[in-house]
XYZ file of C-alpha atoms in Angstrom:
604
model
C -49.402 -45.313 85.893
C -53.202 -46.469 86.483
C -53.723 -50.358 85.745
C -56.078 -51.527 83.248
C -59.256 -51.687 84.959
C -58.765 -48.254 86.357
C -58.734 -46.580 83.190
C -61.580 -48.766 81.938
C -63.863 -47.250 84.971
C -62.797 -43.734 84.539
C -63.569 -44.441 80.665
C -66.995 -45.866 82.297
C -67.855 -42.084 83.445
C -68.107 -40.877 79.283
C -70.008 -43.008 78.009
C -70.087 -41.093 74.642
C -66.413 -41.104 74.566
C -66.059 -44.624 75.365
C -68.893 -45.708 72.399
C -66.888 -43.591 69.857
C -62.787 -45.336 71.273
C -64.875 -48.945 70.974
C -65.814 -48.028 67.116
C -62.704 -46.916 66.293
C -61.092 -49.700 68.355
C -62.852 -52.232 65.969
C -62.357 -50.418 62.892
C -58.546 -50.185 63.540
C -57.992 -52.837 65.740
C -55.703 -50.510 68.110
C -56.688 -47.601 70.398
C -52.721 -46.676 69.894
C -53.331 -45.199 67.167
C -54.588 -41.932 68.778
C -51.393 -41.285 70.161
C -50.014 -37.977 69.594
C -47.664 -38.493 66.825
C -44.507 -37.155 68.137
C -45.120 -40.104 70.488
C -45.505 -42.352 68.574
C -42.464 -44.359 66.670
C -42.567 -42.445 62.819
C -43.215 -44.729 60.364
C -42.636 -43.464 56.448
C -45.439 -43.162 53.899
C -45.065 -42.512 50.162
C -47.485 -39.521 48.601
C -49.948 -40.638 46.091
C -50.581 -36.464 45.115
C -49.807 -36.546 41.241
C -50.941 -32.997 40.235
C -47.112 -31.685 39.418
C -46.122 -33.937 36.811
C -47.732 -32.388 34.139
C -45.783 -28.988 34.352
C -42.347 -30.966 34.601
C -43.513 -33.243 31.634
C -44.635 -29.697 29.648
C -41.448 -28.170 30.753
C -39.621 -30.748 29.249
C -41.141 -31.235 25.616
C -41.025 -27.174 25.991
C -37.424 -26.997 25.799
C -36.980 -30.596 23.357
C -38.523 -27.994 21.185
C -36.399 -25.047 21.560
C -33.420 -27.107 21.237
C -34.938 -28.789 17.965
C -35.527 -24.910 17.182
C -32.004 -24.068 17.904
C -30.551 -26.858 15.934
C -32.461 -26.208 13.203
C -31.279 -22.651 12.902
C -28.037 -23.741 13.256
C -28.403 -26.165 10.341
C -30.084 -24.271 7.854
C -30.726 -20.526 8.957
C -27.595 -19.778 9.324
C -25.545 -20.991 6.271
C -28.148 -19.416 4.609
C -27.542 -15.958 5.689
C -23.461 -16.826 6.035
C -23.907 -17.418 2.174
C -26.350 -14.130 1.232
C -23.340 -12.151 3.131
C -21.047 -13.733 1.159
C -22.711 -13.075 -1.666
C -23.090 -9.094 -1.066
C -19.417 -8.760 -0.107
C -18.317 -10.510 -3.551
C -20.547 -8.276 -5.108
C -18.648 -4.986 -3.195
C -15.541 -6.607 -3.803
C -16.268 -6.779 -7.742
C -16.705 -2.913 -6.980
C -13.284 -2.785 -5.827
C -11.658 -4.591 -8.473
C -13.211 -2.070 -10.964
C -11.846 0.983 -9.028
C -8.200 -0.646 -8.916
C -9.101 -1.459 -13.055
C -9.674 2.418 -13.193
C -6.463 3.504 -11.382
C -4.291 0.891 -13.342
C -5.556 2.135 -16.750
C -5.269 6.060 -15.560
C -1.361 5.191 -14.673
C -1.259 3.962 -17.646
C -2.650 5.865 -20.031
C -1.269 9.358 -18.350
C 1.873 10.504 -21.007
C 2.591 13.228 -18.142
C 1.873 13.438 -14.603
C -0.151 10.168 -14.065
C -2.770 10.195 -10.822
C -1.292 7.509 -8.963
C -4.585 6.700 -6.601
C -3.926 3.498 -4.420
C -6.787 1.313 -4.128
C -7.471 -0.705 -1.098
C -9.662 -4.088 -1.619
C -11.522 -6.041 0.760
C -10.247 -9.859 0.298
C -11.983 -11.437 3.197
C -14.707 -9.806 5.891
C -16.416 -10.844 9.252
C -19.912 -12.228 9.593
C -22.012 -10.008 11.851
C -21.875 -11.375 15.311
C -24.784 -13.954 16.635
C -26.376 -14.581 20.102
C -27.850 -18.428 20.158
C -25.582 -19.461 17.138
C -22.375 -20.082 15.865
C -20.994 -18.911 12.437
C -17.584 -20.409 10.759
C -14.390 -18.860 10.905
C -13.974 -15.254 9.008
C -13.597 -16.097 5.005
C -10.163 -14.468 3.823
C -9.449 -14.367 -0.014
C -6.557 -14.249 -1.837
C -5.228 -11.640 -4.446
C -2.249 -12.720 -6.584
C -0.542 -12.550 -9.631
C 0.162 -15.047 -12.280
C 2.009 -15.536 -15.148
C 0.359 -17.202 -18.215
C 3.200 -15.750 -20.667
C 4.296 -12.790 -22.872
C 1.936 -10.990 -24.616
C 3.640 -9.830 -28.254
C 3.233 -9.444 -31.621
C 3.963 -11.347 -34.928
C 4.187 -10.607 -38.846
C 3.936 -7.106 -38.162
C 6.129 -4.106 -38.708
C 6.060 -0.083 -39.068
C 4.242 1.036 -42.027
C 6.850 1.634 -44.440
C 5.487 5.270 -44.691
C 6.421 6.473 -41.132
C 9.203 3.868 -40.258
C 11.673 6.744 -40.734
C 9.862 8.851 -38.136
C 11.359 6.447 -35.226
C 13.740 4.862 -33.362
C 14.610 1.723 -31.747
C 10.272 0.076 -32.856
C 12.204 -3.458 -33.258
C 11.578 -3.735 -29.242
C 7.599 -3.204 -30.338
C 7.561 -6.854 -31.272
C 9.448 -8.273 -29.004
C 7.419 -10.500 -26.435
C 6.850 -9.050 -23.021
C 6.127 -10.543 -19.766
C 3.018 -9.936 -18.190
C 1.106 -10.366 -15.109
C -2.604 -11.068 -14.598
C -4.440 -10.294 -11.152
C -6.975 -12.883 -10.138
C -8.915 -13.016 -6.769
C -9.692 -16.260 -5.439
C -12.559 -15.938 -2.666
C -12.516 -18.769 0.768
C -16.011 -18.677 1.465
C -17.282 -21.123 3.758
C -21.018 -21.320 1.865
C -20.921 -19.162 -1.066
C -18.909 -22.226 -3.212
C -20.134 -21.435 -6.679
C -18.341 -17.489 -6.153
C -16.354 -16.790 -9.698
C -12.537 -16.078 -9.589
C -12.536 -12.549 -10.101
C -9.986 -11.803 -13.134
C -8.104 -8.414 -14.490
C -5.704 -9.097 -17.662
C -5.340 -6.405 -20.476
C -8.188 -3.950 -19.282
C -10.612 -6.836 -19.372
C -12.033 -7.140 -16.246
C -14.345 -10.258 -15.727
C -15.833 -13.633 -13.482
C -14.638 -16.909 -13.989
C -17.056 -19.341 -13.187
C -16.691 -23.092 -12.962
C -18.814 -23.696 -16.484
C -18.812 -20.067 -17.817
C -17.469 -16.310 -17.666
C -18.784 -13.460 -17.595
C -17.493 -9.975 -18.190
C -17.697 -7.346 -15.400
C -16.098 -4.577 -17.694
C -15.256 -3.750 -21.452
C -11.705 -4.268 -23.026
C -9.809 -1.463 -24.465
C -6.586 -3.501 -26.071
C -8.046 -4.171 -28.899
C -10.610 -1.470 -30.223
C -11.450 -2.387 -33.783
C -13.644 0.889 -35.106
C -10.563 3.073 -34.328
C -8.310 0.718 -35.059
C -6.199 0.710 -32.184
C -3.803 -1.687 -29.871
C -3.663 0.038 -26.267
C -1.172 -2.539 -25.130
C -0.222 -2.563 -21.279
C 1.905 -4.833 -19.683
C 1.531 -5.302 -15.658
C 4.640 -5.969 -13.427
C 5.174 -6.926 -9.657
C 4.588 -10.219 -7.926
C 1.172 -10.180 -5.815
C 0.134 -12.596 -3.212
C -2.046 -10.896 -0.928
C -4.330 -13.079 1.724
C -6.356 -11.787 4.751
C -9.131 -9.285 4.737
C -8.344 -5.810 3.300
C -5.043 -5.025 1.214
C -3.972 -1.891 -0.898
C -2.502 -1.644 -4.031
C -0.410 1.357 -5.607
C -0.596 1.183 -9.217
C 2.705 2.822 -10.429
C 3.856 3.848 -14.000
C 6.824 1.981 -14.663
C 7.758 2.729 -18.842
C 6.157 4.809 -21.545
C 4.020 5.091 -23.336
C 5.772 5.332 -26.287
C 4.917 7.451 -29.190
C 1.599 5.985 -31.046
C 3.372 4.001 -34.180
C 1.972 2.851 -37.339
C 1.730 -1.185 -38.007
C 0.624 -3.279 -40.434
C 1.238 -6.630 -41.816
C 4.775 -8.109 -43.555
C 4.729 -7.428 -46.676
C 3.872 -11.369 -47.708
C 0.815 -11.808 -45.363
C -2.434 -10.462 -45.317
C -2.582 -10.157 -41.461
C -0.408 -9.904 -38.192
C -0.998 -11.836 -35.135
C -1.353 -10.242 -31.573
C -1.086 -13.083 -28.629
C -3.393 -12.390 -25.426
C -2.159 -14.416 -22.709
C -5.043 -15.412 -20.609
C -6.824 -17.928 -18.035
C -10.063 -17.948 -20.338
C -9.450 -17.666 -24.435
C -13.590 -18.298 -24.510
C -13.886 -14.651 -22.799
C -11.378 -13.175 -25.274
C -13.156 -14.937 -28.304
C -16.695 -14.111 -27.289
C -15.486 -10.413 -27.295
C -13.698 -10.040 -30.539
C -14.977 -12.618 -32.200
C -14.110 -15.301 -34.818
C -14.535 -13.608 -37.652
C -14.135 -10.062 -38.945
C -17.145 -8.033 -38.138
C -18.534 -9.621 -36.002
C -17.663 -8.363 -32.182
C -14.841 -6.334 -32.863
C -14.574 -4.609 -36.191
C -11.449 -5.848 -38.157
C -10.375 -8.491 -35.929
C -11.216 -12.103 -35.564
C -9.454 -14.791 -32.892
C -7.658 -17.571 -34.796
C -9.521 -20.458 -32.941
C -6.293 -22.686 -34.496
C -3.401 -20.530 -32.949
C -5.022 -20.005 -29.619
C -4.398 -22.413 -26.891
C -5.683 -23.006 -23.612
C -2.999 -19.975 -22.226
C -3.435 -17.386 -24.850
C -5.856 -16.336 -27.411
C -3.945 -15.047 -31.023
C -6.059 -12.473 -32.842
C -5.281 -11.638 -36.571
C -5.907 -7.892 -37.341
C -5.799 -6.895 -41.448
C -4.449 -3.103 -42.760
C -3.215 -0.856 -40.851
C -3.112 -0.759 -36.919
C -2.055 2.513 -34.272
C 0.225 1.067 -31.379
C 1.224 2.294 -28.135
C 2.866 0.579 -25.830
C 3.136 1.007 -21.664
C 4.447 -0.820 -18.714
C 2.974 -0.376 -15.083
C 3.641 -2.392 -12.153
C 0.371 -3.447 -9.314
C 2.441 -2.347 -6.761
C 6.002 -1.541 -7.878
C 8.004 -3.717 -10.471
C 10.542 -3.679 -12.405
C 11.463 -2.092 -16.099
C 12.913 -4.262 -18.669
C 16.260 -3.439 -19.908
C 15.085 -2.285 -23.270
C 12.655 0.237 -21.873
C 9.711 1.294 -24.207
C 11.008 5.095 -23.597
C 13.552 3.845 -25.747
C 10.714 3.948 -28.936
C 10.788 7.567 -30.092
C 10.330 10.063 -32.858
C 13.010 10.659 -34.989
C 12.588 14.463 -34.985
C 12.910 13.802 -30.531
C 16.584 12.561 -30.620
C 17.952 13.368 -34.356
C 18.682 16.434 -35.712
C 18.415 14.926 -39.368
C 14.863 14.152 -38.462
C 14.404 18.143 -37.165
C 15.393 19.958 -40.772
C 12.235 18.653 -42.062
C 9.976 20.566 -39.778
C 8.236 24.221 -40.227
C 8.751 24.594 -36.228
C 11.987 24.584 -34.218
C 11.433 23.430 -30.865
C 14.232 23.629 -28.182
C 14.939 23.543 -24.284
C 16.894 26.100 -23.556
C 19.868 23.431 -22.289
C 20.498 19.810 -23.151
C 20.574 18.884 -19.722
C 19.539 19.140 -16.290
C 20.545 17.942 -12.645
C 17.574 18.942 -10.142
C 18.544 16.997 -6.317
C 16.059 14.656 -5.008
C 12.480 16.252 -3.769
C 13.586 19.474 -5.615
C 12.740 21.515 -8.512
C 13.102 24.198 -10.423
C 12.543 25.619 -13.759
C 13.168 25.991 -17.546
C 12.253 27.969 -20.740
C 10.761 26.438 -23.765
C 11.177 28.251 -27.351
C 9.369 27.601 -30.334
C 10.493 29.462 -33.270
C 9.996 29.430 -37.341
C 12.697 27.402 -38.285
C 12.764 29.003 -41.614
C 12.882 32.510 -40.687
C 13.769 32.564 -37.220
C 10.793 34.481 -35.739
C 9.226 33.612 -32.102
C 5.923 31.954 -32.523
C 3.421 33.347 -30.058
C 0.183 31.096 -28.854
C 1.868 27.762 -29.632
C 0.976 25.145 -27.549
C 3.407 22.485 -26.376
C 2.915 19.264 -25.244
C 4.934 17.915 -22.434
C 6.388 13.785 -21.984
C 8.705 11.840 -19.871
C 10.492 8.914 -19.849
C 12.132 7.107 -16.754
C 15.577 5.300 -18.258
C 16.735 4.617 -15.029
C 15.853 4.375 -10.909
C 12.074 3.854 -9.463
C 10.564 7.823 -9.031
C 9.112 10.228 -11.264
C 9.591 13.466 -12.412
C 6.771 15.913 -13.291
C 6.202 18.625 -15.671
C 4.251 21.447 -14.778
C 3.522 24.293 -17.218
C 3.198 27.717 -16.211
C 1.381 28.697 -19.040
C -0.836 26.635 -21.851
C 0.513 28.230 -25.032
C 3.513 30.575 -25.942
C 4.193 34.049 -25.213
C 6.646 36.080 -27.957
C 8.075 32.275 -28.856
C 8.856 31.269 -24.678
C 6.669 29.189 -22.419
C 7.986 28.444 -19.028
C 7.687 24.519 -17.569
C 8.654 23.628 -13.730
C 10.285 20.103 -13.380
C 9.111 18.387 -10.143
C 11.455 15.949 -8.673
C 9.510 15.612 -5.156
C 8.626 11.924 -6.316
C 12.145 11.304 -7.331
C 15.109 9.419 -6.085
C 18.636 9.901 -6.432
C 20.697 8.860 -9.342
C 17.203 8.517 -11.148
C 17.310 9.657 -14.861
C 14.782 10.764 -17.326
C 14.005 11.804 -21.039
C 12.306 14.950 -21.566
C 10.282 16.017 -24.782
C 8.887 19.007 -25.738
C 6.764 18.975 -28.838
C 5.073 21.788 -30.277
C 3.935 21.767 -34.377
C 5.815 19.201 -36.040
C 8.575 19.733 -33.661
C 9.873 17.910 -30.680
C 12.954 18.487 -28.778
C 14.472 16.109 -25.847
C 16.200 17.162 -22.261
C 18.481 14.967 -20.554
C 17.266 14.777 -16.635
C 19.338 13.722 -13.910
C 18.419 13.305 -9.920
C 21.398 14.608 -7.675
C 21.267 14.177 -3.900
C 18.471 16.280 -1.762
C 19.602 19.799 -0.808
C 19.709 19.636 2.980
C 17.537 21.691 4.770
C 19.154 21.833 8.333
C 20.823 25.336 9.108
C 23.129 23.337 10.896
C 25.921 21.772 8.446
C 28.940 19.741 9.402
C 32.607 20.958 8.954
C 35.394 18.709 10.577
C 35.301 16.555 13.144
C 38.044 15.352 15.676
C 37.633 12.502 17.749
C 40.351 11.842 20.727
C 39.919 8.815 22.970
C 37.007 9.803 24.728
C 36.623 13.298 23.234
C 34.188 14.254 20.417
C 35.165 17.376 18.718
C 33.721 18.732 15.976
C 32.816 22.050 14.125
C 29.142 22.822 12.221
C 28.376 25.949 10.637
C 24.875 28.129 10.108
C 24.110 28.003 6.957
C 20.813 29.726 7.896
C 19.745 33.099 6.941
C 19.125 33.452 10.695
C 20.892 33.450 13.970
C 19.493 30.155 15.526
C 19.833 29.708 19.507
C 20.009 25.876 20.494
C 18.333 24.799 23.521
C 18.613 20.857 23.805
C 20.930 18.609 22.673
C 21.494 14.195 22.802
C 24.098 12.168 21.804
C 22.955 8.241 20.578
C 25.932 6.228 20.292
C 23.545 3.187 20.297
C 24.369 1.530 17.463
C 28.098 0.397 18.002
C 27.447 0.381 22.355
C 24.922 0.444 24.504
C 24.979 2.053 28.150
C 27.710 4.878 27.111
C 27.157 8.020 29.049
C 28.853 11.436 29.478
C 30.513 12.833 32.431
C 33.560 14.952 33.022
C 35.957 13.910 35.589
C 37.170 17.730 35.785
C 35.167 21.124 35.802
C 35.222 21.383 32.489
C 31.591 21.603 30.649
C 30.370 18.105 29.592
C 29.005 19.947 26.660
C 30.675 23.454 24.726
C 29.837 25.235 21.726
C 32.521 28.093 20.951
C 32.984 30.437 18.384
C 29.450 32.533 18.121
C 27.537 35.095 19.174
C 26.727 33.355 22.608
C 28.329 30.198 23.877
C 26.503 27.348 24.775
C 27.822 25.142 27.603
C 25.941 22.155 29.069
C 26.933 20.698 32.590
C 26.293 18.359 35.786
C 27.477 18.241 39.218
C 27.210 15.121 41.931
C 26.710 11.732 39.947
C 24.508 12.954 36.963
C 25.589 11.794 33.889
C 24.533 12.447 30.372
C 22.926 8.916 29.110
C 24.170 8.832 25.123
C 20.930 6.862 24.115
C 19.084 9.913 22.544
C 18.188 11.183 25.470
C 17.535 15.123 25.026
C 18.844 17.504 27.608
C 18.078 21.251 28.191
C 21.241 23.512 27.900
C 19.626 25.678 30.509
C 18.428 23.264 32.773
C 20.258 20.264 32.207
C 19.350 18.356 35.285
C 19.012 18.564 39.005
C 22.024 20.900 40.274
C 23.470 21.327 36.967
C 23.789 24.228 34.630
C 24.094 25.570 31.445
C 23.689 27.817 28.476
C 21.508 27.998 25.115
C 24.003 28.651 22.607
C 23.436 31.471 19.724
C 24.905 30.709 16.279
C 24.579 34.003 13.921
C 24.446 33.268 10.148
C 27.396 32.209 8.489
C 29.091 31.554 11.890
C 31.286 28.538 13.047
C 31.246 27.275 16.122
C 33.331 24.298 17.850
C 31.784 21.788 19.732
C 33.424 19.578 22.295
C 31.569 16.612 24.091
C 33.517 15.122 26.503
C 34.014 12.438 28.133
C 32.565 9.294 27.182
C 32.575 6.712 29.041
C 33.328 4.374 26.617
C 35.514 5.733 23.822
C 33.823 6.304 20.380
C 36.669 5.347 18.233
C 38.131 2.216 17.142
C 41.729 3.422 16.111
C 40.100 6.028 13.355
C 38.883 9.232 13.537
C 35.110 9.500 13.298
C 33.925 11.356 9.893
C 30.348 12.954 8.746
C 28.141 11.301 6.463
C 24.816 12.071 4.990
C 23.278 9.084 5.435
C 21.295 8.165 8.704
C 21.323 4.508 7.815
C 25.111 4.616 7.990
C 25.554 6.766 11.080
C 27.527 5.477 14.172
C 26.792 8.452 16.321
C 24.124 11.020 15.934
C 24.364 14.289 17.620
C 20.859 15.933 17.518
C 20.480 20.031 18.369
C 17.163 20.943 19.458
C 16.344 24.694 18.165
C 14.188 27.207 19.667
C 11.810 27.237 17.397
C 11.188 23.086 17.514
C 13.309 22.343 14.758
C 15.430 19.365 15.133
C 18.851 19.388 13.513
C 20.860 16.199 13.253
C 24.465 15.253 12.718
C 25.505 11.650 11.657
C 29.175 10.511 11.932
C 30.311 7.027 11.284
C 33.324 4.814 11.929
C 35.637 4.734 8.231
């Protein structure tokens, strides 16, 4: 490298160049400082550039406020519209407490063939689904029953005028329990929502500090007159979002009787249990005339439960029982109210018309139904009366079903009119009362429920059960040859993993005794599983064989199933029954035409 005084003469040769390194020299004190930088030792220096921080400051006040935003519609947006939608579905759920009103009152009201419509009611819903917020849980209501009482009557009796046309009115003023259906709402904004309240056709909102009515009451209807009295059964207590109710007619109605005070009062009393006596009184009134005609609410009787009405002169009352969803009948059933001229023959001789079913009584099975003749005669002289119409009743004295009567024709025809009884919403062992009523004339039929008819072709004979044998014999009861092409066994429900399998070359499976024999076999280590499985006769698995059997009417075949694996006895010979719920064993035959025919057999 060149000494100092070197450079400084070949420095001496520019003389520009060396005037400009001498300024600079002076002004930085250091000619080093024109070194190339990458060889020179780095030293760090901070920027003073401040143009970017206004976007990050703008950024950030940018989303302060969409957060504020945010939060704000969290706070107040929202419960706002969680509360309108609560709001609308009260109001559709008001809508569905007046449809279930309608279809208890139908049920009823109905003498013959009620429409039993089930209802379904929305008791909670969902909010509709949000992007940037968050809405509570789903509000789920509640529908129950409660019990705030009997309803009844007091100082009353049967006008003294028509208390020999019926029977057994003493139950009439007896009290009877009753249920009232309230909905109770668990909204999560909507706090001020009424309790939504049906009791004795009123339908209406109970507030915290006042009521008000959704429908019009029809228990007590003062210009006619009239108690409609309906009692409700069943214990509700429904929670969730959507539930359905099937109004049922349990009892009656009775036959519309005559009332009127005891003979040393001026009025009767008729108690109205209740959850709001102000509703009641605001209806009818406190004194006569005003609200409902002839009726005022005895402010000093009523309590905080029940509201007592007193009700002058003479009253019409009918009486009917109907559960929200099922219930139960009292022993005394109102069916048990009649006309004298509908179960005494006294009563009858003072009547123009004779009336009669043409038997006292009747046994149709269960689902059945069939048919009877009606007659309505003079019962002076004997002669059919033609274009007579008659009025058809029921009442249920015992079970949970219903039968129906359906006329063939409106009026009679040379004295006759034909009436089907329907028994398809019956059960067995049910019972009913009859009445026929045409002109001043009524006459009652005795109704039993037997056991279904069965349907199957296929009926059970005898059966014969050996160790590990099944043998048995069915016969066609069909009008038809049937041919069966599959068959299981489901021994299930006293072992599990039993299969069939013969040790021998017999058939696993053999029906006998018919136009063709059916047979049913494996080969190699198949088995027949006897869980329900179905097997083809014809094809009844890989390297088997068989045979669709072919049963002619009124033939009876044997079958033999053999051999279990585990034996199907316990000591006793198996024996048929005709109920599945009681079945051991079930031996199901598969028909060609789809129809599936079982067999149930049970240990003794």
């Amino acid at each position: 490298m060149a000494d100092v005084p070197t450079r400084r003469r070949r420095l001496s040769q520019f003389p520009r160049l060396s005037t400009a390194l001498a300024r600079v020299s002076r002004l930085r004190g250091r000619t080093e400082d024109f070194i190339p930088a990458r060889r020179r030792t780095p030293t760090m220096r901070f920027s003073r550039d401040r143009r970017g921080q206004s976007v990050v400051v703008g950024t950030v006040i940018l989303f302060g406020f969409l957060i504020l935003a945010l939060a704000s519609y969290q706070a107040f947006a929202v419960p706002a519209q969680n509360s309108e939608a609560e709001f609308d579905h009260n109001q559709d759920l008001q809508s569905d407490m007046q449809e279930l009103r309608a279809s208890l009152l139908d049920v009823g009201d109905a003498e013959d063939d009620p429409y039993q419509r089930p209802v379904s009611v929305d008791i909670g819903f969902r909010y509709e689904p949000r992007l940037f917020a968050v809405s509570p849980p789903p509000p789920t209501g509640n529908l129950r029953t409660e019990d705030r009482g009997p309803i009844d009557l007091t100082n009353a009796r049967v006008s003294p005028d028509d208390a020999s046309r019926f029977e057994n009115t003493s139950l009439l003023f007896d009290p009877h329990e009753t249920r009232l259906l309230t909905f109770v709402s668990g909204y999560n904004e909507y706090r001020s929502s009424p309790r939504t309240t049906f009791e004795h056709t009123l339908l209406y909102n109970r507030f915290e500090r006042a009521n008000q009515t959704v429908t019009g009451q029809r228990t007590v209807d003062g210009a006619e007159r009239r108690l409609s009295l309906t009692t409700f059964s069943g214990d509700v207590d429904r929670r969730g979002f959507t539930t359905t109710l099937d109004p049922t007619s349990l009892d009656g109605p009775t036959p519309t009787v005559p009332i009127e005070p005891e003979s040393d009062v001026e009025s009767f009393q008729l108690r109205i249990p209740t959850h709001s006596p102000a509703v009641w009184t605001e209806i009818i009134g406190t004194e006569t005339g005003v609200g409902e005609p002839n009726a005022a609410v005895n402010e000093s009787l009523s309590s905080d439960r029940a509201v007592v009405v007193d009700l002058e002169g003479e009253w019409r009352l009918q009486m009917s029982r109907v559960g929200y969803d099922g219930g139960t009948v009292d022993r005394t059933p109102f069916s048990n109210v009649s006309r004298v001229d509908e179960r005494s023959q006294a009563g009858n001789e003072s009547s123009a018309f004779l009336t009669e079913w043409e038997t006292d009584s009747i046994t149709i099975p269960e689902g059945g139904s069939t048919s009877l003749n009606v007659t309505v005669t003079d019962r002076a002289t004997g002669d059919p009366i033609s274009n007579a119409t008659i009025n058809y009743s029921n009442a249920r004295t015992a079970g949970s079903g219903r039968v129906r009567f359906r006329p063939t024709t409106d009026r009679t025809r040379d004295g006759a009119a034909e009436v089907s009884l329907d028994a398809t919403d019956a059960v067995e062992n049910d019972s009913y009362l009859g009445y026929a009523t045409a002109g001043d004339d009524a006459d009652v039929l005795s109704v039993n429920i037997g056991p279904p008819e069965s349907t199957q072709a296929l009926e059970p004979v005898a059966v014969d059960t050996s160790n590990s044998v099944l043998n048995f014999q069915m016969r066609n009861d069909g009008e038809e040859t049937v041919t069966i092409e599959e068959f299981a066994v489901d021994t299930t429900r006293i072992q599990s993993g039993n299969f069939i399998e013969s040790s021998s070359s017999d058939d696993e499976l053999e029906i006998t005794g018919s136009t063709t024999d059916g047979l049913a076999r494996t080969q190699g280590q198949q088995v027949f599983n006897a869980d329900g499985t179905r097997y083809s006769l014809e094809a009844t698995g890989p390297g088997g064989q068989g045979q669709n059997a072919e049963i002619a009417a009124g033939d009876t075949v044997t079958v033999d199933i053999r051999n279990f694996e585990q034996r199907l006895d316990d000591g006793t010979t198996l024996e048929f029954t005709n109920d599945p719920g009681d079945a051991d064993v079930i031996v199901t035959f598969v028909l060609s035409d789809g129809t599936e025919e079982n067999l149930y057999l049970r240990r003794p």
